[in-house]
XYZ file of N, CA and C in Angstrom:
714
model
N 115.500 93.055 61.383
C 115.660 93.241 62.834
C 114.304 93.570 63.458
N 113.931 92.834 64.537
C 112.649 93.067 65.179
C 112.682 94.357 65.990
N 111.488 94.801 66.392
C 111.382 96.035 67.182
C 112.092 95.873 68.528
N 111.969 94.698 69.122
C 112.637 94.435 70.399
C 114.156 94.479 70.248
N 114.660 93.883 69.179
C 116.103 93.851 68.960
C 116.653 95.253 68.728
N 115.915 96.048 67.951
C 116.335 97.421 67.693
C 116.358 98.236 68.976
N 115.314 98.044 69.794
C 115.228 98.742 71.078
C 116.383 98.324 71.987
N 116.676 97.029 71.991
C 117.756 96.500 72.828
C 119.105 97.112 72.439
N 119.394 97.098 71.150
C 120.673 97.623 70.685
C 120.823 99.105 70.983
N 119.745 99.848 70.780
C 119.774 101.282 71.050
C 120.011 101.553 72.536
N 119.285 100.783 73.380
C 119.397 100.963 74.820
C 120.790 100.594 75.328
N 121.291 99.454 74.922
C 122.599 98.998 75.391
C 123.721 99.876 74.849
N 123.518 100.419 73.659
C 124.521 101.316 73.101
C 124.650 102.574 73.950
N 123.498 103.076 74.395
C 123.490 104.268 75.246
C 124.173 103.974 76.576
N 123.913 102.780 77.134
C 124.489 102.416 78.418
C 126.008 102.239 78.318
N 126.465 101.731 77.190
C 127.897 101.495 77.026
C 128.682 102.792 76.894
N 128.009 103.838 76.413
C 128.693 105.119 76.262
C 129.152 105.668 77.612
N 128.362 105.368 78.621
C 128.719 105.805 79.970
C 128.124 104.806 80.953
N 128.969 104.024 81.586
C 128.488 102.950 82.461
C 127.619 103.479 83.589
N 127.866 104.694 84.046
C 127.087 105.262 85.139
C 125.867 105.974 84.608
N 126.008 106.659 83.505
C 124.969 107.477 82.899
C 124.727 108.750 83.715
N 124.542 109.836 83.001
C 124.261 111.107 83.649
C 122.795 111.174 84.020
N 122.432 112.221 84.737
C 121.020 112.406 85.117
C 120.132 112.428 83.883
N 120.550 113.181 82.897
C 119.764 113.294 81.668
C 119.631 111.953 80.970
N 120.710 111.182 80.930
C 120.677 109.875 80.274
C 119.797 108.873 81.029
N 119.857 108.925 82.349
C 119.017 108.021 83.147
C 117.537 108.345 82.958
N 117.211 109.614 82.950
C 115.808 110.011 82.733
C 115.348 109.563 81.353
N 116.214 109.745 80.368
C 115.882 109.338 79.007
C 115.714 107.822 78.926
N 116.570 107.089 79.606
C 116.495 105.617 79.606
C 115.177 105.126 80.174
N 114.737 105.726 81.260
C 113.522 105.278 81.940
C 112.240 105.729 81.245
N 112.321 106.830 80.511
C 111.123 107.368 79.858
C 111.146 107.185 78.347
N 112.103 106.428 77.867
C 112.255 106.198 76.433
C 110.999 105.528 75.871
N 110.497 105.964 74.693
C 109.321 105.308 74.095
C 109.536 103.799 73.987
N 108.582 103.046 74.461
C 108.692 101.586 74.432
C 109.194 100.996 75.728
N 109.472 101.842 76.709
C 110.030 101.346 77.976
C 108.955 101.002 79.016
N 107.689 101.136 78.651
C 106.598 100.883 79.602
C 106.682 99.485 80.208
N 106.763 98.478 79.350
C 106.843 97.098 79.837
C 108.228 96.795 80.404
N 109.258 97.424 79.851
C 110.615 97.214 80.344
C 110.721 97.634 81.809
N 110.026 98.696 82.178
C 110.094 99.218 83.545
C 109.300 98.382 84.546
N 108.625 97.340 84.070
C 107.956 96.412 84.982
C 108.974 95.530 85.698
N 110.166 95.431 85.109
C 111.231 94.576 85.630
C 112.140 95.407 86.540
N 112.084 95.211 87.849
C 112.896 96.026 88.766
C 114.403 95.838 88.569
N 114.799 94.655 88.117
C 116.218 94.415 87.875
C 116.717 95.268 86.712
N 115.866 95.430 85.717
C 116.230 96.250 84.561
C 116.234 97.729 84.930
N 115.237 98.145 85.709
C 115.144 99.545 86.119
C 116.372 99.950 86.933
N 116.747 99.086 87.884
C 117.874 99.397 88.771
C 119.220 98.996 88.171
N 119.178 98.370 86.983
C 120.402 97.949 86.292
C 121.252 97.035 87.171
N 120.608 96.000 87.704
C 121.295 95.031 88.549
C 121.019 93.625 88.031
N 121.849 92.700 88.430
C 121.690 91.308 88.037
C 120.602 90.654 88.878
N 120.023 89.584 88.343
C 118.929 88.910 89.042
C 119.380 88.293 90.370
N 120.672 88.037 90.512
C 121.192 87.446 91.744
C 121.571 88.498 92.786
N 121.392 89.784 92.455
C 121.756 90.862 93.373
C 120.893 90.811 94.632
N 121.511 90.944 95.799
C 120.742 90.908 97.049
C 120.121 92.284 97.332
N 119.278 92.328 98.356
C 118.517 93.534 98.649
C 119.412 94.709 99.041
N 120.440 94.449 99.825
C 121.328 95.534 100.273
C 122.020 96.199 99.085
N 122.477 95.399 98.151
C 123.130 95.955 96.956
C 122.118 96.703 96.097
N 120.892 96.181 96.062
C 119.831 96.843 95.288
C 119.510 98.207 95.888
N 119.512 98.293 97.214
C 119.231 99.571 97.880
C 120.330 100.597 97.591
N 121.569 100.144 97.543
C 122.671 101.052 97.231
C 122.549 101.603 95.812
N 122.152 100.722 94.881
C 121.979 101.164 93.501
C 120.783 102.111 93.387
N 119.757 101.824 94.151
C 118.579 102.700 94.161
C 118.957 104.096 94.641
N 119.723 104.147 95.708
C 120.135 105.436 96.268
C 120.936 106.239 95.244
N 121.800 105.538 94.549
C 122.641 106.195 93.549
C 121.800 106.742 92.394
N 120.870 105.920 91.900
C 120.019 106.332 90.783
C 119.033 107.425 91.198
N 118.483 107.297 92.400
C 117.494 108.283 92.855
C 118.107 109.670 92.981
N 119.391 109.731 93.347
C 120.072 111.024 93.425
C 120.244 111.636 92.033
N 120.464 110.770 91.050
C 120.659 111.261 89.687
C 119.372 111.820 89.078
N 118.243 111.146 89.336
C 116.991 111.539 88.660
C 116.057 112.334 89.567
N 116.457 112.633 90.768
C 115.572 113.350 91.689
C 115.168 114.702 91.084
N 113.888 115.056 91.193
C 113.397 116.325 90.614
C 114.179 117.555 91.077
N 114.623 117.548 92.337
C 115.376 118.700 92.854
C 116.739 118.827 92.188
N 117.249 117.703 91.679
C 118.549 117.719 91.001
C 118.400 118.071 89.514
N 117.156 118.084 89.058
C 116.883 118.370 87.645
C 115.796 119.441 87.512
N 116.054 120.646 87.990
C 115.035 121.703 87.973
C 114.587 122.103 86.565
N 115.461 121.894 85.583
C 115.102 122.255 84.209
C 114.256 121.181 83.529
N 114.156 120.016 84.151
C 113.375 118.908 83.577
C 112.615 118.200 84.698
N 112.026 119.009 85.546
C 111.408 118.499 86.773
C 110.290 117.485 86.511
N 109.439 117.762 85.539
C 108.282 116.881 85.289
C 108.734 115.474 84.883
N 109.675 115.393 83.948
C 110.169 114.085 83.512
C 110.991 113.423 84.618
N 111.724 114.214 85.361
C 112.523 113.670 86.468
C 111.614 113.061 87.533
N 110.482 113.695 87.765
C 109.532 113.198 88.751
C 108.987 111.828 88.327
N 108.699 111.660 87.035
C 108.212 110.384 86.518
C 109.298 109.307 86.636
N 110.520 109.673 86.289
C 111.632 108.719 86.373
C 111.884 108.304 87.817
N 111.780 109.264 88.733
C 111.991 108.974 90.154
C 110.932 107.995 90.661
N 109.685 108.161 90.220
C 108.607 107.242 90.622
C 108.878 105.823 90.121
N 109.415 105.708 88.917
C 109.708 104.390 88.349
C 110.769 103.679 89.182
N 111.804 104.407 89.572
C 112.861 103.832 90.401
C 112.330 103.464 91.787
N 111.472 104.307 92.320
C 110.892 104.057 93.638
C 110.036 102.790 93.629
N 109.247 102.612 92.582
C 108.421 101.409 92.457
C 109.292 100.162 92.337
N 110.424 100.305 91.660
C 111.327 99.164 91.483
C 111.900 98.692 92.819
N 112.346 99.612 93.654
C 112.923 99.206 94.945
C 111.844 98.670 95.877
N 110.624 99.166 95.738
C 109.520 98.644 96.542
C 109.242 97.183 96.191
N 109.360 96.849 94.923
C 109.201 95.451 94.504
C 110.324 94.592 95.078
N 111.550 95.148 95.076
C 112.697 94.394 95.594
C 112.576 94.154 97.092
N 111.856 95.011 97.787
C 111.679 94.874 99.232
C 110.537 93.927 99.587
N 109.757 93.531 98.572
C 108.629 92.627 98.788
C 109.001 91.225 98.303
N 109.154 90.259 99.222
C 109.551 88.892 98.824
C 108.623 88.267 97.791
N 107.334 88.565 97.896
C 106.385 87.997 96.931
C 106.657 88.536 95.532
N 106.891 89.855 95.443
C 107.182 90.465 94.150
C 108.504 89.959 93.580
N 109.481 89.769 94.449
C 110.781 89.252 94.001
C 110.614 87.868 93.394
N 109.823 87.020 94.051
C 109.577 85.665 93.528
C 108.850 85.712 92.190
N 107.908 86.644 92.049
C 107.190 86.790 90.782
C 108.133 87.197 89.663
N 109.028 88.138 89.982
C 109.987 88.597 88.979
C 110.934 87.469 88.570
N 111.417 86.719 89.547
C 112.324 85.612 89.241
C 111.606 84.527 88.462
N 110.306 84.384 88.727
C 109.514 83.407 87.986
C 109.406 83.815 86.517
N 109.377 85.124 86.267
C 109.359 85.621 84.884
C 110.643 85.202 84.162
N 111.773 85.283 84.865
C 113.048 84.871 84.274
C 113.054 83.369 83.998
N 112.496 82.600 84.920
C 112.434 81.146 84.731
C 111.598 80.799 83.504
N 110.442 81.466 83.392
C 109.570 81.227 82.232
C 110.259 81.656 80.940
N 110.959 82.778 80.993
C 111.656 83.279 79.802
C 112.726 82.299 79.334
N 113.476 81.736 80.274
C 114.511 80.764 79.918
C 113.892 79.520 79.282
N 112.746 79.097 79.827
C 112.064 77.921 79.270
C 111.579 78.209 77.850
N 111.019 79.404 77.646
C 110.565 79.799 76.306
C 111.742 79.835 75.329
N 112.834 80.443 75.781
C 114.004 80.587 74.907
C 114.602 79.232 74.547
N 114.622 78.304 75.491
C 115.138 76.967 75.200
C 114.328 76.281 74.113
N 113.004 76.480 74.160
C 112.132 75.881 73.131
C 112.423 76.499 71.769
N 112.590 77.817 71.735
C 112.879 78.517 70.476
C 114.223 78.057 69.914
N 115.211 77.958 70.785
C 116.544 77.534 70.345
C 116.512 76.109 69.802
N 115.814 75.238 70.485
C 115.718 73.846 70.048
C 115.038 73.753 68.686
N 114.010 74.560 68.474
C 113.289 74.554 67.200
C 114.182 75.078 66.072
N 114.971 76.116 66.350
C 115.894 76.644 65.342
C 116.914 75.589 64.925
N 117.479 74.901 65.904
C 118.476 73.859 65.623
C 117.857 72.700 64.847
N 116.619 72.356 65.194
C 115.936 71.261 64.498
C 115.744 71.574 63.019
N 115.338 72.817 62.740
C 115.123 73.220 61.346
C 116.438 73.217 60.562
N 117.513 73.668 61.214
C 118.818 73.674 60.541
C 119.283 72.262 60.217
N 119.104 71.354 61.162
C 119.511 69.964 60.934
C 118.660 69.323 59.842
N 117.378 69.689 59.821
C 116.477 69.153 58.810
C 116.906 69.584 57.414
N 117.436 70.809 57.327
C 117.900 71.333 56.034
C 119.326 70.908 55.722
N 119.895 70.090 56.607
C 121.249 69.608 56.377
C 122.315 70.645 56.643
N 122.015 71.621 57.495
C 122.965 72.678 57.816
C 123.481 72.506 59.244
N 124.631 73.136 59.568
C 125.132 73.088 60.952
C 124.111 73.743 61.893
N 123.937 73.170 63.053
C 122.908 73.666 63.966
C 123.444 74.741 64.924
N 124.411 75.497 64.451
C 124.946 76.598 65.258
C 124.056 77.836 65.082
N 123.637 78.430 66.193
C 122.764 79.607 66.146
C 123.377 80.746 66.967
N 122.836 81.945 66.790
C 123.364 83.128 67.491
C 123.310 82.969 68.999
N 122.275 82.273 69.468
C 122.094 82.131 70.912
C 123.143 81.221 71.560
N 123.912 80.514 70.751
C 124.979 79.680 71.306
C 126.095 80.548 71.885
N 126.238 81.735 71.364
C 127.229 82.672 71.870
C 126.661 83.349 73.129
N 127.473 83.478 74.197
C 126.985 84.088 75.440
C 126.334 85.458 75.239
N 126.915 86.286 74.387
C 126.355 87.615 74.135
C 125.012 87.497 73.414
N 124.953 86.557 72.465
C 123.700 86.345 71.731
C 122.610 85.796 72.628
N 123.015 84.882 73.520
C 122.039 84.309 74.466
C 121.525 85.383 75.424
N 122.428 86.225 75.913
C 122.039 87.286 76.845
C 121.044 88.242 76.190
N 121.298 88.570 74.948
C 120.404 89.471 74.206
C 119.030 88.826 74.010
N 119.026 87.554 73.595
C 117.762 86.846 73.364
C 116.977 86.686 74.657
N 117.712 86.416 75.745
C 117.041 86.261 77.037
C 116.436 87.580 77.492
N 117.149 88.681 77.298
C 116.636 90.006 77.665
C 115.321 90.284 76.936
N 115.308 89.993 75.640
C 114.095 90.213 74.837
C 112.955 89.332 75.343
N 113.252 88.068 75.617
C 112.217 87.130 76.066
C 111.691 87.499 77.446
N 112.586 87.898 78.344
C 112.170 88.322 79.687
C 111.215 89.508 79.597
N 111.557 90.475 78.758
C 110.699 91.655 78.593
C 109.325 91.255 78.067
N 109.291 90.302 77.143
C 108.017 89.828 76.598
C 107.189 89.130 77.673
N 107.841 88.368 78.531
C 107.125 87.666 79.610
C 106.497 88.676 80.570
N 107.262 89.676 80.963
C 106.715 90.724 81.831
C 105.530 91.421 81.153
N 105.665 91.684 79.853
C 104.593 92.353 79.110
C 103.343 91.478 79.038
N 103.537 90.191 78.745
C 102.399 89.267 78.647
C 101.652 89.166 79.974
N 102.407 89.086 81.056
C 101.768 88.957 82.372
C 101.022 90.231 82.755
N 101.580 91.369 82.383
C 100.911 92.636 82.687
C 99.618 92.769 81.889
N 99.641 92.338 80.638
C 98.434 92.375 79.804
C 97.351 91.472 80.384
N 97.755 90.292 80.842
C 96.797 89.360 81.445
C 96.221 89.944 82.734
N 97.097 90.572 83.527
C 96.637 91.175 84.785
C 95.606 92.279 84.519
N 95.882 93.109 83.517
C 94.957 94.190 83.179
C 93.640 93.655 82.648
N 93.717 92.590 81.828
C 92.498 91.986 81.284
C 91.645 91.400 82.409
N 92.302 90.717 83.358
C 91.584 90.152 84.500
C 90.958 91.259 85.345
N 91.725 92.324 85.563
C 91.229 93.455 86.354
C 90.035 94.111 85.673
N 90.113 94.206 84.339
C 89.019 94.794 83.569
C 87.751 93.954 83.703
N 87.911 92.634 83.583
C 86.749 91.742 83.715
C 86.146 91.845 85.116
N 87.012 91.899 86.119
C 86.533 92.008 87.504
C 85.772 93.315 87.708
N 86.279 94.397 87.135
C 85.607 95.696 87.255
C 84.267 95.690 86.527
N 84.229 95.026 85.365
C 82.966 94.929 84.617
C 81.930 94.135 85.404
N 82.366 93.029 85.993
C 81.451 92.213 86.794
C 80.960 92.988 88.015
N 81.858 93.731 88.625
C 81.500 94.543 89.783
C 80.500 95.622 89.386
N 80.734 96.240 88.217
C 79.823 97.283 87.736
C 78.439 96.708 87.437
N 78.417 95.531 86.781
C 77.118 94.903 86.472
C 76.371 94.513 87.754
N 77.120 94.013 88.737
C 76.503 93.639 90.012
C 75.934 94.867 90.713
N 76.659 95.972 90.665
C 76.190 97.217 91.281
C 74.930 97.718 90.591
N 74.918 97.652 89.258
C 73.738 98.079 88.505
C 72.536 97.190 88.814
N 72.778 95.879 88.918
C 71.693 94.940 89.230
C 71.124 95.224 90.625
N 72.007 95.509 91.581
C 71.565 95.826 92.938
C 70.761 97.122 92.959
N 71.193 98.109 92.172
C 70.488 99.388 92.106
C 69.099 99.204 91.503
N 69.022 98.379 90.455
C 67.733 98.107 89.817
C 66.797 97.364 90.775
N 67.354 96.396 91.495
C 66.550 95.643 92.457
C 66.040 96.554 93.571
N 66.912 97.460 94.027
C 66.523 98.397 95.088
C 65.428 99.337 94.604
N 65.557 99.802 93.360
C 64.538 100.690 92.786
C 63.210 99.959 92.631
N 63.273 98.706 92.188
C 62.069 97.897 92.026
C 61.391 97.662 93.374
N 62.213 97.377 94.390
C 61.682 97.162 95.737
C 61.051 98.443 96.286
N 61.670 99.570 96.012
C 61.150 100.857 96.472
C 59.794 101.153 95.838
N 59.675 100.880 94.530
C 58.410 101.106 93.838
C 57.316 100.195 94.385
N 57.682 98.938 94.673
C 56.707 97.994 95.219
C 56.235 98.442 96.603
N 57.155 98.949 97.417
C 56.803 99.433 98.760
C 55.899 100.663 98.676
N 56.204 101.566 97.741
C 55.372 102.761 97.566
C 53.972 102.384 97.091
N 53.903 101.391 96.187
C 52.599 100.948 95.691
C 51.772 100.346 96.821
N 52.435 99.492 97.632
C 51.728 98.857 98.748
C 51.242 99.909 99.749
N 52.085 100.922 100.004
C 51.716 101.980 100.939
C 50.532 102.784 100.409
N 50.597 103.166 99.154
C 49.497 103.931 98.552
C 48.217 103.114 98.490
N 48.377 101.814 98.223
C 47.210 100.935 98.159
C 46.518 100.853 99.509
N 47.329 100.742 100.569
C 46.775 100.645 101.913
C 46.120 101.954 102.333
N 46.780 103.077 102.003
C 46.241 104.381 102.386
C 44.937 104.702 101.668
N 44.769 104.171 100.475
C 43.553 104.469 99.704
C 42.463 103.411 99.897
N 42.669 102.484 100.845
C 41.680 101.416 101.053
C 40.321 101.989 101.469
N 40.306 102.897 102.486
C 39.044 103.480 102.961
C 38.354 104.253 101.861
N 39.148 104.980 101.074
C 38.571 105.770 99.983
C 37.924 104.877 98.944
N 38.606 103.752 98.632
C 38.036 102.819 97.658
C 36.774 102.175 98.212
N 36.812 101.832 99.517
C 35.634 101.206 100.131
C 34.453 102.171 100.127
N 34.705 103.454 100.460
C 33.645 104.465 100.454
C 33.086 104.676 99.070
N 33.935 104.688 98.087
C 33.479 104.869 96.708
C 32.611 103.705 96.274
N 33.005 102.518 96.698
C 32.227 101.328 96.322
C 30.857 101.348 96.994
N 30.835 101.744 98.255
C 29.545 101.819 98.956
C 28.639 102.873 98.322
N 29.210 104.007 97.982
C 28.427 105.056 97.319
C 27.881 104.579 95.990
N 28.722 103.842 95.264
C 28.280 103.325 93.974
C 27.129 102.345 94.143
N 27.250 101.456 95.141
C 26.206 100.475 95.387
C 24.913 101.163 95.843
N 25.059 102.193 96.666
C 23.873 102.922 97.143
C 23.159 103.610 95.995
N 23.936 104.241 95.129
C 23.349 104.920 93.967
C 22.673 103.924 93.047
N 23.294 102.776 92.912
C 22.718 101.746 92.046
C 21.385 101.237 92.612
N 21.393 100.995 93.937
C 20.166 100.504 94.578
C 19.062 101.542 94.491
N 19.411 102.796 94.690
C 18.417 103.889 94.623
C 17.830 104.002 93.225
N 18.704 103.844 92.250
C 18.245 103.934 90.865
C 17.293 102.792 90.531
N 17.638 101.605 91.056
C 16.784 100.442 90.792
C 15.418 100.612 91.469
N 15.436 101.139 92.715
C 14.174 101.369 93.428
C 13.307 102.387 92.707
N 13.949 103.400 92.184
C 13.222 104.437 91.467
C 12.607 103.871 90.205
N 13.320 102.973 89.572
C 12.817 102.358 88.343
C 11.598 101.498 88.615
N 11.636 100.786 89.755
C 10.492 99.932 90.104
C 9.255 100.776 90.380
N 9.466 101.905 91.042
C 8.322 102.786 91.373
C 7.698 103.342 90.112
N 8.451 103.751 89.200
C 7.973 104.317 87.948
C 7.170 103.290 87.180
N 7.659 102.069 87.184
C 6.949 101.004 86.472
C 5.580 100.744 87.094
N 5.521 100.757 88.419
C 4.249 100.511 89.104
C 3.273 101.645 88.864
N 3.751 102.865 88.827
C 2.874 104.027 88.634
C 2.325 104.066 87.229
N 2.984 103.560 86.269
C 2.556 103.626 84.872
C 1.630 102.473 84.509
N 1.431 101.521 85.439
C 0.595 100.362 85.132
C -0.905 100.749 85.140
N -1.639 100.367 84.095
C -3.084 100.647 83.989
C -3.822 99.329 83.872
N -4.780 99.083 84.785
C -5.550 97.825 84.717
C -6.471 97.852 83.494
N -6.898 96.705 82.957
C -7.778 96.645 81.767
C -9.182 97.175 82.132
N -9.801 97.769 81.129
C -11.159 98.282 81.347
C -12.149 97.127 81.512
N -13.121 97.349 82.439
C -14.146 96.314 82.704
C -15.337 96.570 81.806
N -15.696 95.560 81.057
C -16.866 95.664 80.171
C -18.129 95.271 80.942
N -19.177 96.129 80.874
C -20.444 95.856 81.550
C -21.272 94.892 80.715
N -21.892 93.984 81.376
C -22.731 93.034 80.663
C -24.114 93.620 80.489
N -24.667 93.466 79.307
C -25.999 93.922 79.032
C -27.007 92.809 79.333
């Protein structure tokens, strides 16, 4: 038995014990380990059929919100608050036509996936010379398989959304860092240009002083050379 199947049986068993479920049971259902992706599906959260209209969904929301409201569960307020938020997010999705279409599209994709799986199972059975009857041929078996597949579709789409969001955030961070580096580089260049301009007179004065000292030194050298020159002695003729 797969993890999804085990989770499904456990969840549906709990629901069958009490069709309405008590406050404690509803909180447990919504916060049960492994329910993270399950709670992405507003139809599952509100326990309504995919064909349920908005007015009926609002009535179910009101009923569930009263059960899990933190004020109604003072001994388990923290968990009740989390469960209440999950229900609130579900009805907000139901009130948004775009979100409703996305959710229904998940069901459409799930049915297409399940049809492919069922066809492959039947093909293998026929290949082995066995009857091509499978569990999904039974309405209860099909409903269970579809529930599992729908949950997987919601999970896959959420993972893709998070991966895309992560990449977008990384690109945004790199762009911000590049802009900061460019700004710092530009600031340094501006400071260099400013300092260069401010020190122009000082550099010019230093150069003139250097040239003056050099010229003075050269003049002094020429004078010394002239002073040290001795003409040859004149020999008297006898």
